[in-house]
PDB file of C-alpha atoms in Angstrom:
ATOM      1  CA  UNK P  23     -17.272 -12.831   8.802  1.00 36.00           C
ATOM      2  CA  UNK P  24     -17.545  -9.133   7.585  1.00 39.00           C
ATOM      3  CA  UNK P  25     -21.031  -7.820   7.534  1.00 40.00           C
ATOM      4  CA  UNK P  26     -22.690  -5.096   5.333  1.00 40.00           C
ATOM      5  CA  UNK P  27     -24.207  -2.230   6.290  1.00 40.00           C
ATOM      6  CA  UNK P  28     -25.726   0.497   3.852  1.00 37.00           C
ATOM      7  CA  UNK P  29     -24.914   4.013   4.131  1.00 39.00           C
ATOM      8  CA  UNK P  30     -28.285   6.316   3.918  1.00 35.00           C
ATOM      9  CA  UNK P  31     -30.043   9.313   5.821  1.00 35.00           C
ATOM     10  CA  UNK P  32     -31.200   6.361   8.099  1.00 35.00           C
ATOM     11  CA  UNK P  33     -28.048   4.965   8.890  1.00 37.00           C
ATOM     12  CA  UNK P  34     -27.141   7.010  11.815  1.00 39.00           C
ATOM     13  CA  UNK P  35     -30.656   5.104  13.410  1.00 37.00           C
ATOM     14  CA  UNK P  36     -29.766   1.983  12.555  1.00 38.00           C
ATOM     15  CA  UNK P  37     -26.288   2.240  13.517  1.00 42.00           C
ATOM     16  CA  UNK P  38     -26.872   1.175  17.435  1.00 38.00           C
ATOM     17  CA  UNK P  39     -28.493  -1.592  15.901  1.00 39.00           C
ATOM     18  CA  UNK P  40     -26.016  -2.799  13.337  1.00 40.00           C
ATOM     19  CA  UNK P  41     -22.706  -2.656  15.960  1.00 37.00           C
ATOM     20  CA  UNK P  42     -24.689  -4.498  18.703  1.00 39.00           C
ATOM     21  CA  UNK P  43     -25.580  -7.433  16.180  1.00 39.00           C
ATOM     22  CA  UNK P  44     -21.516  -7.745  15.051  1.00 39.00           C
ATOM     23  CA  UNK P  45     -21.206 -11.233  15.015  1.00 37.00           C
ATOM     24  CA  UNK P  46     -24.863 -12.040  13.128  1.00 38.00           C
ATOM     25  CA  UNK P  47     -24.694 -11.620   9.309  1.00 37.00           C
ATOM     26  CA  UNK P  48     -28.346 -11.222   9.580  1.00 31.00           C
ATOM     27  CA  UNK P  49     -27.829  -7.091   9.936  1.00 31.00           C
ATOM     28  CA  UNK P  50     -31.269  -4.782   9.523  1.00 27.00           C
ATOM     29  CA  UNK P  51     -29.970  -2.448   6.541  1.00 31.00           C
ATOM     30  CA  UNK P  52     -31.104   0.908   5.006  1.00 29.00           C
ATOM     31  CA  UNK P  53     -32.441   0.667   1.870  1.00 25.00           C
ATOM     32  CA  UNK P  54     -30.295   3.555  -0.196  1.00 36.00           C
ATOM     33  CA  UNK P  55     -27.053   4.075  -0.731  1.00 41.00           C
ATOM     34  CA  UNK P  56     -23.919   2.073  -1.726  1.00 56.00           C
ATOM     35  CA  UNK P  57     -22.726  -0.821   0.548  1.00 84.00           C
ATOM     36  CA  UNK P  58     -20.245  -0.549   3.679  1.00 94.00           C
ATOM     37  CA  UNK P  59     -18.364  -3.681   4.697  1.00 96.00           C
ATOM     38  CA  UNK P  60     -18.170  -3.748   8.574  1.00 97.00           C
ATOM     39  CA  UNK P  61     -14.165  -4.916   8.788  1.00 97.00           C
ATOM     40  CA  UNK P  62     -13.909  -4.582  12.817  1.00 96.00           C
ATOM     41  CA  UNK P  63     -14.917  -3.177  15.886  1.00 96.00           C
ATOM     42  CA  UNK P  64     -13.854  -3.188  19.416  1.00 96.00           C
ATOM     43  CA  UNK P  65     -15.195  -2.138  22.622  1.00 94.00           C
ATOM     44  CA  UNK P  66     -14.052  -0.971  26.317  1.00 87.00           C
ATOM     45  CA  UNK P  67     -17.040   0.899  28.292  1.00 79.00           C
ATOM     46  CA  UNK P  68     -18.293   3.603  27.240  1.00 90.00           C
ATOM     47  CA  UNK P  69     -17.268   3.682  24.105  1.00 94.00           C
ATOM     48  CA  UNK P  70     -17.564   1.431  20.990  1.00 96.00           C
ATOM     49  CA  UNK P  71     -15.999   1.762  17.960  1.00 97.00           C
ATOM     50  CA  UNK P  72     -17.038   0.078  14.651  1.00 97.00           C
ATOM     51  CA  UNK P  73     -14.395   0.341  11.371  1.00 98.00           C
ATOM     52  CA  UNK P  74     -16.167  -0.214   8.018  1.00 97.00           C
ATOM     53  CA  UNK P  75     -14.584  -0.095   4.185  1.00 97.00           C
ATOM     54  CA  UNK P  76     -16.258   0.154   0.820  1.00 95.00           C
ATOM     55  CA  UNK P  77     -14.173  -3.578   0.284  1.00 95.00           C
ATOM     56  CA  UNK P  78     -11.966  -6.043   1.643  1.00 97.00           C
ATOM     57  CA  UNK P  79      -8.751  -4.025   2.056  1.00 98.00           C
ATOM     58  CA  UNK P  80      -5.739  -4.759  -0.058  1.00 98.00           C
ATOM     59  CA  UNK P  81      -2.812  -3.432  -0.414  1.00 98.00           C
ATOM     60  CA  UNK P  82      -3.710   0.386  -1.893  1.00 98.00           C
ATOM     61  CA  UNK P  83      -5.386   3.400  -0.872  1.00 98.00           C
ATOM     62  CA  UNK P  84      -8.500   2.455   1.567  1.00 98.00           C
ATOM     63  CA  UNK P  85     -11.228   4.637   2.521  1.00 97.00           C
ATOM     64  CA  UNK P  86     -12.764   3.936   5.592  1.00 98.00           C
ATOM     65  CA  UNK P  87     -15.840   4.869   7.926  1.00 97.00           C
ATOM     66  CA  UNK P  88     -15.918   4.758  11.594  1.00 97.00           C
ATOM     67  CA  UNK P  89     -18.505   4.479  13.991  1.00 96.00           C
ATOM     68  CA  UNK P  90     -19.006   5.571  17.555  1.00 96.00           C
ATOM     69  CA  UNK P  91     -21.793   4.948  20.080  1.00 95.00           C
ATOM     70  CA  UNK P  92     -21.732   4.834  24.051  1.00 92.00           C
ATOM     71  CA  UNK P  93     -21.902   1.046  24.551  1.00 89.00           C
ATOM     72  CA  UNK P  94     -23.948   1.363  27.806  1.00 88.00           C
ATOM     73  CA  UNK P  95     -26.865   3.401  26.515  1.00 89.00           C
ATOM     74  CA  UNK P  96     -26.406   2.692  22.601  1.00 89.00           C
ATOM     75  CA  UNK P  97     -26.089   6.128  21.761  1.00 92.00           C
ATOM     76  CA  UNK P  98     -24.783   7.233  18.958  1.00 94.00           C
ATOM     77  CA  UNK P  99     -21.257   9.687  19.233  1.00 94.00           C
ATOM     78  CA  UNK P 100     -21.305  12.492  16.312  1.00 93.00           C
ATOM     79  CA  UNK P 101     -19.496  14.891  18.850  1.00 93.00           C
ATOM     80  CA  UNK P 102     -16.073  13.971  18.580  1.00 95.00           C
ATOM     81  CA  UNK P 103     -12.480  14.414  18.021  1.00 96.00           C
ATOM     82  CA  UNK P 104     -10.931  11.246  16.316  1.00 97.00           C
ATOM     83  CA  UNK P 105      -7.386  10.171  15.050  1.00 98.00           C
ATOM     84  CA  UNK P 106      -6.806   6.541  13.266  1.00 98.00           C
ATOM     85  CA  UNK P 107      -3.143   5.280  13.558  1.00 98.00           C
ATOM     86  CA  UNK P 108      -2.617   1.884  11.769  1.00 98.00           C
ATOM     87  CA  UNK P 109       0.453   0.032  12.899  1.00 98.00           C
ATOM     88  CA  UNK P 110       2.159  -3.204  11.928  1.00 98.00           C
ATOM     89  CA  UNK P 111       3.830  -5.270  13.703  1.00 97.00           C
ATOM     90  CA  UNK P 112       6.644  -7.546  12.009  1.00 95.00           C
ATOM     91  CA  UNK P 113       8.439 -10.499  13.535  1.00 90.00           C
ATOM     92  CA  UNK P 114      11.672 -11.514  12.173  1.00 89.00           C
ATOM     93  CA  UNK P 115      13.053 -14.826  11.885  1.00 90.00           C
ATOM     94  CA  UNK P 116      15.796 -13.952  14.623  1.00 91.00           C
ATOM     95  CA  UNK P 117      12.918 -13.360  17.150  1.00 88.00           C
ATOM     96  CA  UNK P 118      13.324  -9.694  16.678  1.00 92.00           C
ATOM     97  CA  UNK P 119      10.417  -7.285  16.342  1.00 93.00           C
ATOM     98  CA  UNK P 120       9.639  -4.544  14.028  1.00 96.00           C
ATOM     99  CA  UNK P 121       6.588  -1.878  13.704  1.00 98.00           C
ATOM    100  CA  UNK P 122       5.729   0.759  11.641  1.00 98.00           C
ATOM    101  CA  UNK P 123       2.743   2.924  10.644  1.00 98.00           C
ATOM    102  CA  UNK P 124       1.332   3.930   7.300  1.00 98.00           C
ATOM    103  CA  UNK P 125       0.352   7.467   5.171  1.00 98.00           C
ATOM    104  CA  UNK P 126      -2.654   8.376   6.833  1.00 98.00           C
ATOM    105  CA  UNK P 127      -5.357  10.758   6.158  1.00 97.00           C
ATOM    106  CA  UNK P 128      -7.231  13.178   8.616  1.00 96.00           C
ATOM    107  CA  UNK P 129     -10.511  11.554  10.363  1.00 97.00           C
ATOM    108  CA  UNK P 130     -13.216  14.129   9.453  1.00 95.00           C
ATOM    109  CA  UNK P 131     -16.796  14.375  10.676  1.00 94.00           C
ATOM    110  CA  UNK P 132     -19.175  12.871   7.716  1.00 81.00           C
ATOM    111  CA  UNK P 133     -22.859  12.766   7.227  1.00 76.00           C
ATOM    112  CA  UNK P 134     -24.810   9.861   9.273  1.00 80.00           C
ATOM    113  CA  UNK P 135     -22.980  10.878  13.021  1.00 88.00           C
ATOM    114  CA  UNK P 136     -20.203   9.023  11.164  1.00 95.00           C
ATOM    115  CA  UNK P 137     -16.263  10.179  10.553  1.00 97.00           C
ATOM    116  CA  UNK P 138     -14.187   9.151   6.901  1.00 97.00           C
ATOM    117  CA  UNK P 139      -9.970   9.098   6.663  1.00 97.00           C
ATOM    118  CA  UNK P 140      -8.428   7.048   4.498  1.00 98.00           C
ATOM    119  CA  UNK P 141      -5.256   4.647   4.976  1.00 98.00           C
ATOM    120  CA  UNK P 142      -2.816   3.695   2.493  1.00 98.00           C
ATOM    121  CA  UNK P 143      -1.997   0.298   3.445  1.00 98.00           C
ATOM    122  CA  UNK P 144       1.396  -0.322   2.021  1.00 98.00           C
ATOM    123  CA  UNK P 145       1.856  -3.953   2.188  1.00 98.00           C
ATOM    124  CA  UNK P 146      -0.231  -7.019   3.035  1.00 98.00           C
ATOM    125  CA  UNK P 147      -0.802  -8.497   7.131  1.00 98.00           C
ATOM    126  CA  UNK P 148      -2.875  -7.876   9.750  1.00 98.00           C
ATOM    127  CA  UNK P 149      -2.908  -3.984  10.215  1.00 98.00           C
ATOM    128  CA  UNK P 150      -3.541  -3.228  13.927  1.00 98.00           C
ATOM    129  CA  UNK P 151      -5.903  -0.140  13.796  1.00 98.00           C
ATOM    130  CA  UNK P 152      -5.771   2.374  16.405  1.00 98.00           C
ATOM    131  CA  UNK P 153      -8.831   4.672  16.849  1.00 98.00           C
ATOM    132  CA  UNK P 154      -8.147   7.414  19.453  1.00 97.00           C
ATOM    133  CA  UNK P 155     -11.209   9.558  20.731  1.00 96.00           C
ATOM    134  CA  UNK P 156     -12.163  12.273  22.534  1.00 95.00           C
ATOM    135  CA  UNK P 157     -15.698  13.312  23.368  1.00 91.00           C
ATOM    136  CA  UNK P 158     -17.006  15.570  26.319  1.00 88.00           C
ATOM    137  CA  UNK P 159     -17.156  13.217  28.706  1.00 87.00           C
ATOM    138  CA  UNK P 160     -14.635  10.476  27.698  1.00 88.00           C
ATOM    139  CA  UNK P 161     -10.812   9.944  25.591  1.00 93.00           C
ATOM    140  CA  UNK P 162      -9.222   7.006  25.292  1.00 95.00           C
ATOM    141  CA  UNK P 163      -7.848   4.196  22.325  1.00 96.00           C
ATOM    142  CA  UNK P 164      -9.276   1.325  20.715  1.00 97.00           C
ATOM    143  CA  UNK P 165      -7.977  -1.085  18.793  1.00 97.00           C
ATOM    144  CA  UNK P 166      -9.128  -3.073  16.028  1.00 97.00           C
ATOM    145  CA  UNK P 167      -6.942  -6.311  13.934  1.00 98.00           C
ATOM    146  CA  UNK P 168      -7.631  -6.052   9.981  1.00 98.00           C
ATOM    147  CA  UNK P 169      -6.373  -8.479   7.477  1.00 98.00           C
ATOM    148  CA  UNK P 170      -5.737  -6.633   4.413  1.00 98.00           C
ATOM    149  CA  UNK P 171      -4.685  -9.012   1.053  1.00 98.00           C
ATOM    150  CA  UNK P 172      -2.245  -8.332  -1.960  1.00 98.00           C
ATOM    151  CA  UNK P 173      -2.526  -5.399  -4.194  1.00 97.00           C
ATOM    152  CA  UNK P 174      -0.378  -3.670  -7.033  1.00 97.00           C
ATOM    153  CA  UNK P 175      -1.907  -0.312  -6.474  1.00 98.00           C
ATOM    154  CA  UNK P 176       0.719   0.951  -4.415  1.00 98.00           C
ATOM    155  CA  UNK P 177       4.254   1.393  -5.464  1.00 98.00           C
ATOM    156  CA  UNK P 178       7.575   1.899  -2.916  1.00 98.00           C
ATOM    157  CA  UNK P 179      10.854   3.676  -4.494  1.00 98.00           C
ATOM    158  CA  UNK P 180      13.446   4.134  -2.605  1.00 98.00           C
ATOM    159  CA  UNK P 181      15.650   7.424  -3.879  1.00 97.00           C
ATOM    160  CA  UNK P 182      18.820   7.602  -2.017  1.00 96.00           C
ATOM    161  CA  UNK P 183      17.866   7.335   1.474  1.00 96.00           C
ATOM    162  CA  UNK P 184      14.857   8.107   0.885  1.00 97.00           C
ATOM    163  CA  UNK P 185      11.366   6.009   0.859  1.00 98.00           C
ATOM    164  CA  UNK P 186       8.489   6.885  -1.222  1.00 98.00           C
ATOM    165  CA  UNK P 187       4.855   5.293  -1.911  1.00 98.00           C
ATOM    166  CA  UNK P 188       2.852   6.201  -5.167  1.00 98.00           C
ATOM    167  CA  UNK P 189      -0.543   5.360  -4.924  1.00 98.00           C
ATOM    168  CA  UNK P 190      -3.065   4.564  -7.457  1.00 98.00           C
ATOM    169  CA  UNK P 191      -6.456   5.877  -6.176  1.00 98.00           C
ATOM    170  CA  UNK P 192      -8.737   5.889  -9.524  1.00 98.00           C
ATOM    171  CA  UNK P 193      -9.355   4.385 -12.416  1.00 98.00           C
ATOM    172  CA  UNK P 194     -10.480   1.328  -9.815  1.00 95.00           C
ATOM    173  CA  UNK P 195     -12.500  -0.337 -12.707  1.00 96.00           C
ATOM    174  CA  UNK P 196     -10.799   1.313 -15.967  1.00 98.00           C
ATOM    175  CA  UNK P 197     -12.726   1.022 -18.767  1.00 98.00           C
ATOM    176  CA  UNK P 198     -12.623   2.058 -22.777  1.00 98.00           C
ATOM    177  CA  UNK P 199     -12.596   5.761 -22.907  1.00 98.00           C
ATOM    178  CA  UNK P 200     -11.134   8.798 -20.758  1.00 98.00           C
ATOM    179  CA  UNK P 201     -11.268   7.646 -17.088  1.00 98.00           C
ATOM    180  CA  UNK P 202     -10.265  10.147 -14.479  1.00 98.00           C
ATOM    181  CA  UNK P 203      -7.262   9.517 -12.881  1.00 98.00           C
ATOM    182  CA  UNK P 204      -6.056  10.055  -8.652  1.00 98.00           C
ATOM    183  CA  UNK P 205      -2.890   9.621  -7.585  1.00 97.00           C
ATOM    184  CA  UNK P 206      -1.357  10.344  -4.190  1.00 98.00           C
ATOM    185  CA  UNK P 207       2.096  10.412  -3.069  1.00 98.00           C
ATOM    186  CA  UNK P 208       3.840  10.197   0.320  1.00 98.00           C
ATOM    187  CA  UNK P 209       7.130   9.960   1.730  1.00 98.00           C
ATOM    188  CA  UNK P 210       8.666   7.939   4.834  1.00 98.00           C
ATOM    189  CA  UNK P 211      10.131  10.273   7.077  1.00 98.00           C
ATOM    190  CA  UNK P 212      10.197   7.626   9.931  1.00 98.00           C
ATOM    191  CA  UNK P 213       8.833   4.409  10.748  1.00 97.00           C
ATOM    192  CA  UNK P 214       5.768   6.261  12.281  1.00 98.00           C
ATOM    193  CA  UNK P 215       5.575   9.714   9.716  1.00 98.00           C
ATOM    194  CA  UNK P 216       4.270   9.613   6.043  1.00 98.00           C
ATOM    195  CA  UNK P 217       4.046  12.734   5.301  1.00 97.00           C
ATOM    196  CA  UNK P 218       2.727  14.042   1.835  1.00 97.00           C
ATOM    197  CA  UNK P 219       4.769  15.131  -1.158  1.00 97.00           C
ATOM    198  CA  UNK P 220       2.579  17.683  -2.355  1.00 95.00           C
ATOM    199  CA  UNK P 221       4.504  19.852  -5.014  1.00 93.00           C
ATOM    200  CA  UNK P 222       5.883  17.506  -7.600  1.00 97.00           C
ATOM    201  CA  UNK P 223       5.223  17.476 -11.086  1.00 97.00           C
ATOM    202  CA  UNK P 224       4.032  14.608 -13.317  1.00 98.00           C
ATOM    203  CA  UNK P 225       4.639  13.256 -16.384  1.00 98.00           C
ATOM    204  CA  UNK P 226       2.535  10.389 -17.849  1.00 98.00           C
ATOM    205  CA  UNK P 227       2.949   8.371 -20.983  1.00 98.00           C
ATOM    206  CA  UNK P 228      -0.196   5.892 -21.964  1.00 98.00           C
ATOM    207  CA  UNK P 229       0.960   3.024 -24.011  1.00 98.00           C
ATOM    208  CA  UNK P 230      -0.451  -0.326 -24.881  1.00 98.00           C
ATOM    209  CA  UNK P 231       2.124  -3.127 -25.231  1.00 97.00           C
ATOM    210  CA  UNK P 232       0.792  -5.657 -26.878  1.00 97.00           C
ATOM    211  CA  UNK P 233      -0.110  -3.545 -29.731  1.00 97.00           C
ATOM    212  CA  UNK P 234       2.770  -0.712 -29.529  1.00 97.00           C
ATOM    213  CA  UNK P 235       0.580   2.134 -29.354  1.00 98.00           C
ATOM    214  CA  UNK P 236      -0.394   4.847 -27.169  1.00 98.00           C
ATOM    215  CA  UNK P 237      -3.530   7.081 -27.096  1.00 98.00           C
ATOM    216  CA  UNK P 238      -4.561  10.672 -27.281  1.00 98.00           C
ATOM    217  CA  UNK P 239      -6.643  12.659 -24.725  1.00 98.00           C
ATOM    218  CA  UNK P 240      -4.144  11.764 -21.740  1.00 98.00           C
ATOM    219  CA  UNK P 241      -3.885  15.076 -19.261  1.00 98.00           C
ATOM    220  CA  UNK P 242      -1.517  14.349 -16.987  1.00 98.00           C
ATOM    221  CA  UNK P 243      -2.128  14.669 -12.921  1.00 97.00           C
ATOM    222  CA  UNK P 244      -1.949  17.886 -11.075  1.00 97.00           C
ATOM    223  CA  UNK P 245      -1.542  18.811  -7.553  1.00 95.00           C
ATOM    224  CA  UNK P 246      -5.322  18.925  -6.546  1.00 85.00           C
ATOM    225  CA  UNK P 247      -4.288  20.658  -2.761  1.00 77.00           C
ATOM    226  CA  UNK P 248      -1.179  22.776  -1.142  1.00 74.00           C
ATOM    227  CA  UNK P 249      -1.454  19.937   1.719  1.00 78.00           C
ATOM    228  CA  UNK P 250      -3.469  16.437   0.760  1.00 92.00           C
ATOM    229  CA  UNK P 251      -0.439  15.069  -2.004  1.00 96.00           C
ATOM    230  CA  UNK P 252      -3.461  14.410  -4.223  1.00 97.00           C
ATOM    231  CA  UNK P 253      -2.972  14.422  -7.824  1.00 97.00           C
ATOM    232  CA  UNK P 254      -5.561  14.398 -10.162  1.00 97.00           C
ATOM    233  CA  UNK P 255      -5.456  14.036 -14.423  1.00 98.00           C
ATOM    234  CA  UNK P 256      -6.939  11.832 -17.185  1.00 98.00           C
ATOM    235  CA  UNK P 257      -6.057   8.915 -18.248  1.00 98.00           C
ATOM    236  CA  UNK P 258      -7.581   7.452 -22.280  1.00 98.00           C
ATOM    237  CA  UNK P 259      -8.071   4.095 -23.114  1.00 98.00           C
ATOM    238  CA  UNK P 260      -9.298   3.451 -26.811  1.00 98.00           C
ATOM    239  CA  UNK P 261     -10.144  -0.002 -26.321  1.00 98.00           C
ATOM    240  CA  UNK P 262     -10.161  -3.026 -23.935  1.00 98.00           C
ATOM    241  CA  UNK P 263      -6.735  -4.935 -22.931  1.00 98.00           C
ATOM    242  CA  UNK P 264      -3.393  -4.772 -21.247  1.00 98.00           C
ATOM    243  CA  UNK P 265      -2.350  -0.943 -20.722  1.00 98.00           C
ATOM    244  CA  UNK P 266       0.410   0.718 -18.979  1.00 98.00           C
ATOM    245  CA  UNK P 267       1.005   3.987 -17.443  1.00 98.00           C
ATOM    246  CA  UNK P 268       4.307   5.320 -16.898  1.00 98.00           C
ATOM    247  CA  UNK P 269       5.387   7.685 -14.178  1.00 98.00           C
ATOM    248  CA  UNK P 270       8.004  10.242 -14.007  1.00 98.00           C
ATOM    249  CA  UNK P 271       7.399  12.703 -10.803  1.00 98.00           C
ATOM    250  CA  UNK P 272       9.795  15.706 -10.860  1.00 98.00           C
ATOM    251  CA  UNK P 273      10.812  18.212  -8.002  1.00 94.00           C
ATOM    252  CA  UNK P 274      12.091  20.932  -8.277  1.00 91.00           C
ATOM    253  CA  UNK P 275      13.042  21.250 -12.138  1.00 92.00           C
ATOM    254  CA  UNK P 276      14.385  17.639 -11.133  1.00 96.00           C
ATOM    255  CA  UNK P 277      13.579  13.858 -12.099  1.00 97.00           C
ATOM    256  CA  UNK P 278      12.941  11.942  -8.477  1.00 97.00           C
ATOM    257  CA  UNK P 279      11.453   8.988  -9.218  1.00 98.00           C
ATOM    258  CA  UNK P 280       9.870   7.021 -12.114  1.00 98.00           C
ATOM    259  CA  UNK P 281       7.227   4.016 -11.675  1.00 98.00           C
ATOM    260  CA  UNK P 282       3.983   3.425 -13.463  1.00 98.00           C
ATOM    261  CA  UNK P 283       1.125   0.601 -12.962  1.00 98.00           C
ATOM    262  CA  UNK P 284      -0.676  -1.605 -15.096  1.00 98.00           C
ATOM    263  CA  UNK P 285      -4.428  -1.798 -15.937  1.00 98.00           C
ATOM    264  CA  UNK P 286      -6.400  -4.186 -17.647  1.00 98.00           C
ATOM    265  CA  UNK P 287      -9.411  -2.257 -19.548  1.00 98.00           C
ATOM    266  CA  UNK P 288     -12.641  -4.272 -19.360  1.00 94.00           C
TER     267      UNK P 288
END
C-alpha cells in the first residue's frame, strides 16, 4: 500500500523516519504542505532510495520526488548527482521481449535534501524505475517497480517514420473560466531517447460540441524554454461540460501533426 508523506521545512527530519517505516501506513507526517504519495523504494547498502508522486501515476506527465539517505546510519543524502531512467519491459505473445524508455526530465536538487524530475509515462504497466547516484563516497543503481493506470493525457502520432508524444500537463482539474494551459512535446528518436521538440508552433481552437460553440479569451501555447519542449497558453471555458481542444503544431512554416484532448469542466 502507498503511504503519504507531507512535504514541509520539516520533512528533510522526518524523512529517515518515514523510509524506515515503508511498509506501516501509520507514517509520522509534517504538518504543512501538500501531500506526497510514497510509490516505491528500494535499498542495497549504503544507499536507500525512496520514489514519491503527488498521485497514483497514470498514463501522463508525472512529477516525482526522490529521496536518499545512507541506510546504515539513516542519514539523509542532499549531496548528490542523480539520473532517473524508467524502462518497460514488454513480452510478446511469441515469447519475444521488448523494452523501451520514456521522455524524461532532468533530476534537480529541491528544497527538503530532496531531488524533483518528471516522467512522461506513455502507456500503462509496471514502469521499472531506475535511480542512478553518485555521492562522495558511493555510485551505483537502484531500482524501483511502479504500476502506473490508464490515462488520456498523453497523445502518440506517428508522422512518417517518425514518433511523437503530446502531453497535457495543466488544466488537471479544468474548471469555468480561463485556466492556464502546459503542454509538452517530445519525439522518439530511439527506443531509449525522447528528446524534446522545442521550436514548434501551436495553434489551438476551443470548441464545445454539444452546444457548437467555442469561446473567447483562448491564447494559444508558446515555447516557455530554448531546451525543456514546454509550452505554455490559456485555455477559456465559459461554463461547465464536455469541451475539446484541438491541436495543430507546426515546424518550420509547416503543419506536423494535429491532435487535441478532451476535458470535462466541473
Amino acid at each position: 500500500m502507498y503511504a503519504l508523506v507531507r512535504r514541509s521545512s520539516a520533512i528533510a527530519a522526518a524523512l529517515a523516519a518515514l523510509i524506515s517505516g515503508c511498509g506501516d501506513d501509520n507514517h509520522p507526517t509534517a504538518p504543512d504542505g501538500p501531500s506526497l504519495l510514497q510509490i516505491g523504494s528500494a535499498a542495497d547498502s549504503p544507499v536507500e532510495v525512496t520514489l514519491y508522486s503527488e498521485q497514483s501515476p497514470t498514463i501522463g506527465y508525472a512529477r516525482l520526488t526522490i529521496g536518499l539517505r545512507d541506510a546504515d546510519t539513516g542519514t539523509i543524502i542532499d549531496d548528490a548527482q542523480v539520473v532517473l531512467t524508467p524502462m518497460m519491459h514488454m513480452q510478446h505473445d511469441d515469447g519475444s521481449t521488448m523494452s523501451h524508455s520514456a521522455p524524461q526530465e532532468a533530476v534537480i536538487a529541491g528544497g527538503d535534501s530532496l531531488f524533483t524530475t518528471a516522467t512522461i509515462f506513455i502507456m500503462s504497466g509496471m514502469w521499472e524505475m531506475n535511480v542512478a547516484f553518485e555521492t562522495e563516497s558511493h555510485s551505483g543503481t537502484l531500482s524501483l517497480d511502479v504500476e502506473v493506470g490508464p490515462g488520456s493525457h498523453v497523445q502518440a502520432i506517428s508522422v512518417g517514420d517518425e514518433r511523437f508524444f503530446v502531453t497535457l500537463i495543466e488544466p488537471r482539474s479544468p474548471r469555468v473560466g480561463p485556466n492556464d494551459l502546459e503542454l509538452c512535446v517530445h519525439r522518439r528518436a530511439s527506443m531509449m531517447s525522447f528528446p524534446a521538440v522545442t521550436d514548434l508552433d501551436i495553434d489551438m481552437d476551443v470548441s464545445m460540441p454539444s452546444m457548437n460553440h467555442g469561446s473567447s479569451g483562448n491564447v494559444a501555447p508558446v515555447a516557455a524554454a530554448a531546451t525543456d519542449g514546454h509550452y505554455h497558453g490559456t485555455v477559456n471555458f465559459t461554463m461547465t461540460g464536455d469541451w475539446h481542444v484541438d491541436l495543430a503544431l507546426g515546424e518550420s512554416g509547416e503543419e506536423l501533426l494535429t491532435t487535441g484532448f478532451d476535458m470535462t469542466v466541473q
